[in-house]
Amino acid sequence: MTRREVVGHTALLGTLALAGGGSLLALPTAASAAEHAGPDGASGRPTSPNGWQTEERANHISTVWTRHVPGTGCDVDIRLGEAATVLTHVVRRFHYEIDALRAGDVTGWLPPSRVRLDRPEGNQASGTAVAIRPGSYPPGARGGFFPAQLTVVRDILAECDGVVRWGGDDDRPYEALFSLDVPPGDERLTRLVTRLRTWADEPGAGAGTPVDVTDKGRRRAAEALERRQQAD
């Protein structure tokens, strides 16, 4: 059974629906419309490396707001709408299948002044990336995950159909980092979000549902995506 809690906030940002059995969901709002305004945006603000408009602040005239990640002890500053749906799914699977997360373990949005926009972590400035335990998996270090944990990471990426990129695949690794790897309005993002939101309404689907990450079909998909993303 799923549970749904309607959370009110400003008229500009509209209404979010949190599905306890799935991902952080968002109904169509002014915020989600802003996500599809294109990489240039109306305000002239710079974009993060993945093409999303950066935000100077959170929780005030912004597409980035602090949200609780259902099922975990974590709150995260994240871009509302599609980005939140996808990245919350990633965080929840990490929590359930790799290691339990506590308050402070996940860092989402950061001001543009605190990140380099010419590096993947610059995606945090648009609220479209999260760093999970950045102190445990610092930039430049490889090998932070045990083999079984890495198998789960690869399965999560494959489940997201290449919409999410893992920082461990970059030339300068950042194994804590998970970013959207598509620009606003990309069809792959729309398809994935539709699937995740459908899972939220289905018993036995979505994050927290046991999956066999060693299944041959899932492993083949994960390995094929790994080759593609490492070649980028």
Rosetta silent file (secondary structure, phi, psi, omega in degrees, C-alpha in Angstrom):
SEQUENCE: MTRREVVGHTALLGTLALAGGGSLLALPTAASAAEHAGPDGASGRPTSPNGWQTEERANHISTVWTRHVPGTGCDVDIRLGEAATVLTHVVRRFHYEIDALRAGDVTGWLPPSRVRLDRPEGNQASGTAVAIRPGSYPPGARGGFFPAQLTVVRDILAECDGVVRWGGDDDRPYEALFSLDVPPGDERLTRLVTRLRTWADEPGAGAGTPVDVTDKGRRRAAEALERRQQAD
SCORE:     score description
SCORE:     0.000 S_00000001
   1 L     0.000  141.586  176.223    0.000    0.000    0.000 S_00000001
   2 L  -103.454  161.222  174.699    1.209    3.505   -0.732 S_00000001
   3 L  -129.809  148.833 -175.189    0.581    6.650    1.261 S_00000001
   4 E  -132.283  131.064  179.900    0.421   10.183   -0.051 S_00000001
   5 E  -121.776  122.854 -179.346    0.887   13.402    1.819 S_00000001
   6 E   -86.931  124.384 -176.409   -0.017   16.687    0.218 S_00000001
   7 E  -112.820  121.932 -179.781    2.473   19.376    1.108 S_00000001
   8 E   -89.968  145.388  169.354    1.556   23.005    0.566 S_00000001
   9 L  -151.929 -158.713 -167.510    4.016   25.747   -0.266 S_00000001
  10 L   -63.223  157.356 -179.175    4.077   28.995   -2.230 S_00000001
  11 L   -64.055  -32.022  179.198    1.704   29.675   -5.103 S_00000001
  12 L   -61.249  -40.044 -173.604    4.650   30.080   -7.436 S_00000001
  13 L   -92.927  -13.708  173.902    5.845   26.556   -6.782 S_00000001
  14 L    76.535 -143.511 -171.954    2.431   24.892   -6.584 S_00000001
  15 E  -122.536  138.526  173.757    1.866   21.533   -4.935 S_00000001
  16 E  -109.834  147.832  171.756    4.089   18.501   -4.412 S_00000001
  17 E  -116.167  126.722  178.394    2.896   14.998   -3.704 S_00000001
  18 E  -100.849  121.200  178.887    5.145   12.758   -1.631 S_00000001
  19 E  -101.855  115.190 -175.698    4.640    9.072   -2.236 S_00000001
  20 L   -62.968  -28.066 -178.573    5.943    7.037    0.687 S_00000001
  21 L   -91.876   -0.280 -176.163    6.349    3.910   -1.458 S_00000001
  22 L  -140.068 -136.669 -174.206    8.146    5.629   -4.305 S_00000001
  23 L  -101.518  172.890  173.237    9.993    8.802   -5.189 S_00000001
  24 E   -68.954  123.648 -173.343    9.491   12.470   -4.464 S_00000001
  25 E  -110.747  156.256  175.684    6.760   13.497   -6.863 S_00000001
  26 E  -139.171  132.234  172.235    5.683   16.826   -8.248 S_00000001
  27 L   -78.287  159.937  178.760    2.487   17.840   -9.928 S_00000001
  28 L   -58.194  125.644 -177.332    2.758   20.271  -12.876 S_00000001
  29 L  -142.176  178.072  174.730    3.515   23.687  -11.386 S_00000001
  30 H   -60.329  -34.110  179.631    5.148   26.963  -12.217 S_00000001
  31 H   -65.207  -46.474 -178.590    8.400   25.431  -10.969 S_00000001
  32 H   -68.409  -30.495  175.656    8.215   22.467  -13.314 S_00000001
  33 H   -64.083  -37.856  179.361    7.326   24.788  -16.174 S_00000001
  34 H   -64.261  -30.459  179.945   10.487   26.745  -15.436 S_00000001
  35 H   -60.923  -29.787 -174.839   12.490   23.532  -15.762 S_00000001
  36 L   -98.922   13.926 -178.032   11.500   23.326  -19.407 S_00000001
  37 L   -72.168  -11.707  179.948   12.256   26.941  -20.263 S_00000001
  38 L   102.959  162.637 -173.479   15.477   25.845  -21.945 S_00000001
  39 L   -66.387  -22.595 -178.811   19.144   26.166  -21.022 S_00000001
  40 L   -78.996  -34.986  179.645   19.289   29.908  -21.550 S_00000001
  41 L    68.293  167.446 -177.810   16.396   30.699  -19.194 S_00000001
  42 L   -88.871  -19.442 -173.157   14.640   34.018  -18.961 S_00000001
  43 L   -90.518  -11.270 -178.004   16.817   35.497  -16.240 S_00000001
  44 L    80.275    6.520  178.020   20.161   35.234  -17.992 S_00000001
  45 L   -68.138  152.926  178.298   21.664   33.190  -15.147 S_00000001
  46 L   -67.254  164.655  177.385   24.420   30.726  -16.131 S_00000001
  47 E  -108.204  156.238  174.066   23.676   27.054  -16.571 S_00000001
  48 L   -77.766  169.534 -175.415   25.245   24.053  -14.885 S_00000001
  49 L   -56.080  -26.808 -179.425   27.228   21.586  -17.036 S_00000001
  50 L   -89.257    5.813  173.118   24.095   19.529  -17.770 S_00000001
  51 L    94.755    7.595 -179.645   22.239   22.533  -19.180 S_00000001
  52 L   -97.524  145.938 -177.101   19.977   23.470  -16.273 S_00000001
  53 E   -69.000  132.949  179.288   19.713   27.042  -15.006 S_00000001
  54 L   -73.678  160.449  177.258   21.607   27.696  -11.788 S_00000001
  55 L  -124.309  138.468  179.930   19.970   29.134   -8.689 S_00000001
  56 L   -83.240  -17.487 -177.015   21.492   31.699   -6.334 S_00000001
  57 L  -152.617  167.437  175.237   19.394   30.623   -3.364 S_00000001
  58 L  -119.950  152.948  173.051   17.046   27.973   -2.058 S_00000001
  59 L    66.849   19.266  176.347   13.602   28.281   -0.460 S_00000001
  60 L  -159.726  109.247 -178.187   12.956   31.810   -1.685 S_00000001
  61 L    47.223   59.910 -171.671   11.833   32.707   -5.210 S_00000001
  62 L  -151.841  157.174  170.626   13.635   29.643   -6.483 S_00000001
  63 L   -86.869   -1.921 -178.939   13.060   26.284   -8.139 S_00000001
  64 E  -107.931  125.988  179.169   15.179   24.751   -5.357 S_00000001
  65 E  -137.289  155.697  176.635   13.574   23.897   -2.020 S_00000001
  66 E   -77.902  127.778 -179.569   14.468   21.779    0.981 S_00000001
  67 E  -134.244  143.915  173.947   12.611   18.484    0.923 S_00000001
  68 E   -77.363  139.325  176.242   12.648   15.419    3.156 S_00000001
  69 L   -89.867  110.298 -174.726   13.652   12.193    1.410 S_00000001
  70 L   -55.535  137.227  177.276   10.904    9.697    2.358 S_00000001
  71 L    86.213   -5.261 -178.791   12.096    6.659    4.258 S_00000001
  72 L  -122.033  177.339  174.146   15.424    8.230    5.234 S_00000001
  73 L   -96.971   19.218 -169.448   16.711   10.635    7.867 S_00000001
  74 L  -109.615  139.828  163.424   17.762   13.121    5.212 S_00000001
  75 E  -109.212  148.788 -177.980   16.593   16.505    4.030 S_00000001
  76 E  -146.335  139.376  172.370   18.041   17.832    0.797 S_00000001
  77 E   -80.485  119.218 -169.799   17.933   21.072   -1.175 S_00000001
  78 E  -146.891  152.392  178.324   16.779   19.919   -4.588 S_00000001
  79 E   -73.056  126.299 -176.354   15.212   21.218   -7.784 S_00000001
  80 L   -68.514  157.462  176.927   11.492   20.614   -7.651 S_00000001
  81 L    93.593 -135.030 -172.998    9.670   18.544  -10.256 S_00000001
  82 H   -62.907  -41.407  179.973   11.348   16.012  -12.492 S_00000001
  83 H   -59.679  -43.700 -179.968   14.834   16.431  -11.018 S_00000001
  84 H   -64.486  -40.403  179.434   13.528   15.773   -7.520 S_00000001
  85 H   -58.592  -46.767 -175.990   11.612   12.689   -8.638 S_00000001
  86 H   -72.785  -50.731 -174.491   14.694   11.101  -10.198 S_00000001
  87 H   -68.689  -32.532  175.425   17.352   12.081   -7.683 S_00000001
  88 H   -65.516  -37.273  175.701   15.186   11.157   -4.709 S_00000001
  89 H   -60.057  -44.269  179.052   14.759    7.704   -6.241 S_00000001
  90 H   -60.787  -48.056 -178.965   18.546    7.391   -6.458 S_00000001
  91 H   -61.369  -42.088 -177.505   19.020    8.481   -2.837 S_00000001
  92 H   -67.219  -40.751  176.916   16.334    6.101   -1.583 S_00000001
  93 H   -64.050  -39.770  175.951   17.784    3.099   -3.401 S_00000001
  94 H   -58.059  -47.104 -178.202   21.211    3.953   -1.964 S_00000001
  95 H   -60.834  -44.883 -175.625   19.666    4.133    1.499 S_00000001
  96 H   -78.884  -30.694 -168.716   17.812    0.841    1.205 S_00000001
  97 H  -115.336  -16.695 -179.874   20.388   -1.215   -0.699 S_00000001
  98 L  -111.204  -58.790  177.499   23.856    0.192    0.015 S_00000001
  99 L  -165.156  142.145 -178.177   23.864    1.817    3.453 S_00000001
 100 L   -63.699  134.411 -177.998   21.369    3.636    5.653 S_00000001
 101 L  -101.688  144.748 -179.776   21.606    7.408    5.341 S_00000001
 102 L  -121.798  172.265  179.799   21.263    9.846    8.202 S_00000001
 103 L   -52.734  132.409  178.986   20.744   13.569    8.523 S_00000001
 104 L    90.343   -5.300 -177.173   23.566   15.434    6.826 S_00000001
 105 L   -79.524  -18.182 -175.989   24.655   12.545    4.616 S_00000001
 106 E  -121.385  127.024  176.123   23.257   14.042    1.392 S_00000001
 107 E  -112.702  124.156  178.382   24.180   17.423   -0.061 S_00000001
 108 L  -102.293 -114.369 -177.581   22.082   18.739   -2.922 S_00000001
 109 L   -58.669  139.853  170.496   22.028   22.299   -4.192 S_00000001
 110 L  -132.031  147.905  178.401   25.025   24.524   -3.523 S_00000001
 111 L   -59.640  146.244  178.759   25.385   28.209   -4.485 S_00000001
 112 H   -53.480  -29.563 -179.289   27.237   28.753   -7.790 S_00000001
 113 H   -69.573  -15.296 -176.599   29.967   30.539   -5.841 S_00000001
 114 H  -101.911   -1.808  179.120   30.765   27.310   -3.968 S_00000001
 115 L  -133.695  160.567  175.738   31.207   25.015   -6.972 S_00000001
 116 L   -94.997  122.200 -176.793   33.066   25.100  -10.263 S_00000001
 117 L   -75.649   -2.969  175.943   30.638   25.250  -13.164 S_00000001
 118 L   -98.986    9.445  177.209   33.227   23.629  -15.456 S_00000001
 119 L  -125.487  159.059 -177.610   33.145   20.408  -13.420 S_00000001
 120 H   -55.496  -34.259  179.519   30.337   17.859  -12.906 S_00000001
 121 H   -65.629  -12.065  172.678   29.774   19.014   -9.332 S_00000001
 122 H   -61.058  -19.552  177.330   28.684   22.313  -10.883 S_00000001
 123 H   -65.403  -20.200  175.870   25.358   20.554  -11.463 S_00000001
 124 H   -64.526  -26.903 -178.681   24.669   21.029   -7.776 S_00000001
 125 H   -68.296  -17.910  175.748   24.300   24.752   -8.467 S_00000001
 126 H  -102.917    2.959 -178.630   21.123   24.033  -10.417 S_00000001
 127 L    74.397   18.054 -176.330   19.790   21.571   -7.859 S_00000001
 128 L  -110.772   23.037  176.062   20.126   18.707  -10.357 S_00000001
 129 E  -149.437  151.218  174.301   22.815   16.712   -8.553 S_00000001
 130 E  -129.063  145.866  172.571   23.304   15.196   -5.123 S_00000001
 131 E  -111.638  116.271 -178.349   26.470   14.205   -3.312 S_00000001
 132 E   -96.379  116.261 -176.504   25.886   11.207   -1.040 S_00000001
 133 L    50.419   60.330 -178.759   28.375   11.144    1.834 S_00000001
 134 L   -60.689  -25.695  177.133   30.903   13.408    0.089 S_00000001
 135 L   -70.159  -27.196  179.260   33.239   13.080    3.053 S_00000001
 136 L   -86.213  -26.205 -178.508   33.447    9.325    2.518 S_00000001
 137 L  -127.584   71.902 -172.311   33.825    9.529   -1.267 S_00000001
 138 L   -73.616  157.114  176.830   35.854   12.722   -1.854 S_00000001
 139 L   -55.650  138.123  177.335   36.668   14.177   -5.270 S_00000001
 140 L    92.945  -12.078 -176.783   39.687   12.555   -6.879 S_00000001
 141 L  -102.779  140.267  175.223   39.441    9.238   -5.001 S_00000001
 142 L  -115.878  163.838  173.328   38.454    5.895   -6.527 S_00000001
 143 L    81.309   23.239 -178.251   37.517    2.562   -4.978 S_00000001
 144 L   -76.391  -18.476 -177.662   35.250    3.826   -2.229 S_00000001
 145 L  -104.392  141.860  170.314   32.594    1.173   -2.801 S_00000001
 146 L   -68.700  157.338 -178.062   32.831   -2.544   -2.128 S_00000001
 147 H   -52.816  -42.881 -179.558   32.125   -4.717   -5.227 S_00000001
 148 H   -65.462  -36.685  177.092   28.598   -5.605   -4.051 S_00000001
 149 H   -67.697  -40.404  179.301   27.825   -1.937   -3.422 S_00000001
 150 H   -63.945  -34.005  176.058   29.178   -0.971   -6.824 S_00000001
 151 H   -61.046  -39.327  177.507   26.873   -3.546   -8.407 S_00000001
 152 H   -67.388  -42.867  177.468   23.931   -1.726   -6.838 S_00000001
 153 H   -55.424  -46.614 -178.871   25.217    1.641   -8.059 S_00000001
 154 H   -64.527  -36.452  179.237   25.407    0.262  -11.598 S_00000001
 155 H   -67.767  -39.411  177.319   21.918   -1.191  -11.306 S_00000001
 156 H   -60.663  -45.856 -179.571   20.504    2.152  -10.153 S_00000001
 157 H   -61.604  -43.512 -179.886   22.094    3.907  -13.136 S_00000001
 158 H   -65.483  -38.933  178.037   20.739    1.306  -15.547 S_00000001
 159 H   -61.601  -29.692  178.550   17.275    1.557  -14.005 S_00000001
 160 L   -86.919    5.852  171.703   17.454    5.294  -14.735 S_00000001
 161 L    55.914   34.276  177.379   18.179    4.555  -18.419 S_00000001
 162 L    81.565    2.201  178.021   21.214    6.830  -18.616 S_00000001
 163 L   -72.282  -25.494 -179.581   19.341    9.881  -17.304 S_00000001
 164 E  -112.328  137.507  175.793   21.655    9.884  -14.267 S_00000001
 165 E  -113.848  141.297  177.956   25.448    9.942  -14.395 S_00000001
 166 E   -98.614  132.941 -178.853   27.713    8.785  -11.582 S_00000001
 167 H   -63.472  -17.268  177.602   30.752   10.870  -10.782 S_00000001
 168 H   -68.623  -14.129  179.318   32.849    7.731  -10.417 S_00000001
 169 H   -92.312   -1.927 -179.269   32.872    7.403  -14.203 S_00000001
 170 L   -83.033  158.146  178.641   34.486   10.792  -14.771 S_00000001
 171 L   -57.706  -41.242  171.883   38.186   11.282  -15.513 S_00000001
 172 L  -102.853   98.457 -170.011   38.434   13.103  -12.205 S_00000001
 173 L   -68.242  147.875  170.889   36.258   10.815  -10.106 S_00000001
 174 L  -144.229   86.994 -169.096   33.772   12.009   -7.546 S_00000001
 175 L   -69.691  -13.406  176.521   32.078    8.850   -6.367 S_00000001
 176 L   -77.882  -18.357 -165.652   29.627   10.675   -4.091 S_00000001
 177 E   -92.292  130.583  171.948   28.079   12.574   -7.007 S_00000001
 178 E  -127.929  121.579 -174.618   24.939   11.612   -8.923 S_00000001
 179 E  -125.680  150.320  164.267   23.745   14.117  -11.535 S_00000001
 180 E   -61.637  137.729 -177.151   21.056   14.438  -14.136 S_00000001
 181 L  -116.129   22.222  178.638   22.835   13.803  -17.426 S_00000001
 182 L  -134.870  154.237  179.189   20.180   15.258  -19.734 S_00000001
 183 L   -81.369  170.586  177.119   19.024   18.833  -20.386 S_00000001
 184 L   -57.912  140.400  176.576   15.573   20.205  -19.549 S_00000001
 185 L    82.651    0.950 -179.240   12.807   18.756  -21.690 S_00000001
 186 L   -64.987  135.812 -177.526   14.726   15.653  -22.755 S_00000001
 187 H   -61.379  -33.024 -179.680   12.363   12.813  -23.705 S_00000001
 188 H   -64.661  -37.322  177.453   14.372   10.287  -21.702 S_00000001
 189 H   -65.549  -44.354 -179.936   13.805   12.286  -18.537 S_00000001
 190 H   -60.798  -43.525  179.876   10.077   12.520  -19.206 S_00000001
 191 H   -64.000  -43.165 -178.711    9.800    8.758  -19.779 S_00000001
 192 H   -64.834  -44.676 -179.209   11.753    7.932  -16.631 S_00000001
 193 H   -61.692  -41.620  177.534    9.732   10.296  -14.459 S_00000001
 194 H   -59.036  -42.637 -179.647    6.481    8.819  -15.770 S_00000001
 195 H   -66.456  -44.286 -179.180    7.707    5.339  -14.870 S_00000001
 196 H   -64.611  -39.179  179.849    8.880    6.339  -11.387 S_00000001
 197 H   -69.880  -32.051  175.774    5.612    8.086  -10.615 S_00000001
 198 H   -66.645  -42.654  178.460    3.683    5.044  -11.794 S_00000001
 199 H   -59.059  -34.656 -177.575    5.736    2.830   -9.475 S_00000001
 200 H   -62.404  -23.530 -179.410    4.833    5.106   -6.583 S_00000001
 201 L   -99.671    3.993 -177.610    1.191    4.073   -6.984 S_00000001
 202 L  -114.210  124.445  174.200    1.911    0.357   -7.349 S_00000001
 203 L   -59.725  137.632  177.011    2.437   -1.974   -4.375 S_00000001
 204 L    77.317   24.932  178.310    5.752   -3.800   -4.692 S_00000001
 205 L  -136.845  155.989  176.208    7.381   -1.321   -7.055 S_00000001
 206 L    89.436 -174.962 -178.351    9.933    1.453   -6.737 S_00000001
 207 L   -58.971  138.419 -178.067   12.681    2.201   -4.227 S_00000001
 208 L    95.502  -11.777  176.515   12.617   -0.095   -1.218 S_00000001
 209 L   -87.907  128.114 -178.853   11.283   -3.029   -3.210 S_00000001
 210 L   -58.636  133.020  174.909   13.740   -5.955   -3.262 S_00000001
 211 L  -131.474  152.359  178.127   15.383   -6.455   -6.664 S_00000001
 212 L   -93.802   95.859 -177.050   17.920   -8.993   -7.839 S_00000001
 213 L   -71.992   -8.617  177.088   20.809   -6.823   -8.991 S_00000001
 214 L   -94.485   -1.634  176.915   22.663   -9.984  -10.101 S_00000001
 215 L   -53.411  136.368 -173.504   19.924  -10.914  -12.581 S_00000001
 216 H   -59.903  -40.800  179.713   21.594  -11.526  -15.952 S_00000001
 217 H   -64.948  -42.924  179.119   19.350   -9.133  -17.817 S_00000001
 218 H   -66.319  -39.366  179.899   19.879   -6.340  -15.305 S_00000001
 219 H   -65.898  -40.282  178.338   23.630   -6.942  -15.278 S_00000001
 220 H   -62.058  -43.200  178.822   23.823   -6.800  -19.087 S_00000001
 221 H   -63.253  -41.470 -179.563   21.932   -3.508  -19.101 S_00000001
 222 H   -66.031  -40.984 -179.247   24.169   -2.100  -16.376 S_00000001
 223 H   -69.360  -36.789  178.798   27.356   -3.151  -18.130 S_00000001
 224 H   -66.059  -42.479  177.995   26.219   -1.724  -21.465 S_00000001
 225 H   -65.760  -39.882  178.137   25.403    1.626  -19.842 S_00000001
 226 H   -57.157  -44.853  179.042   28.718    1.612  -17.991 S_00000001
 227 H   -62.422  -42.206 -178.929   30.579    1.260  -21.299 S_00000001
 228 H   -65.282  -46.609 -174.739   28.594    4.090  -22.901 S_00000001
 229 H   -72.266  -33.296  177.104   28.962    6.506  -20.022 S_00000001
 230 H   -70.853  -23.677  178.671   32.652    5.814  -19.502 S_00000001
 231 H   -81.001  -17.335 -178.983   33.220    6.496  -23.196 S_00000001
 232 L   -68.619    0.000    0.000   31.551    9.935  -22.975 S_00000001
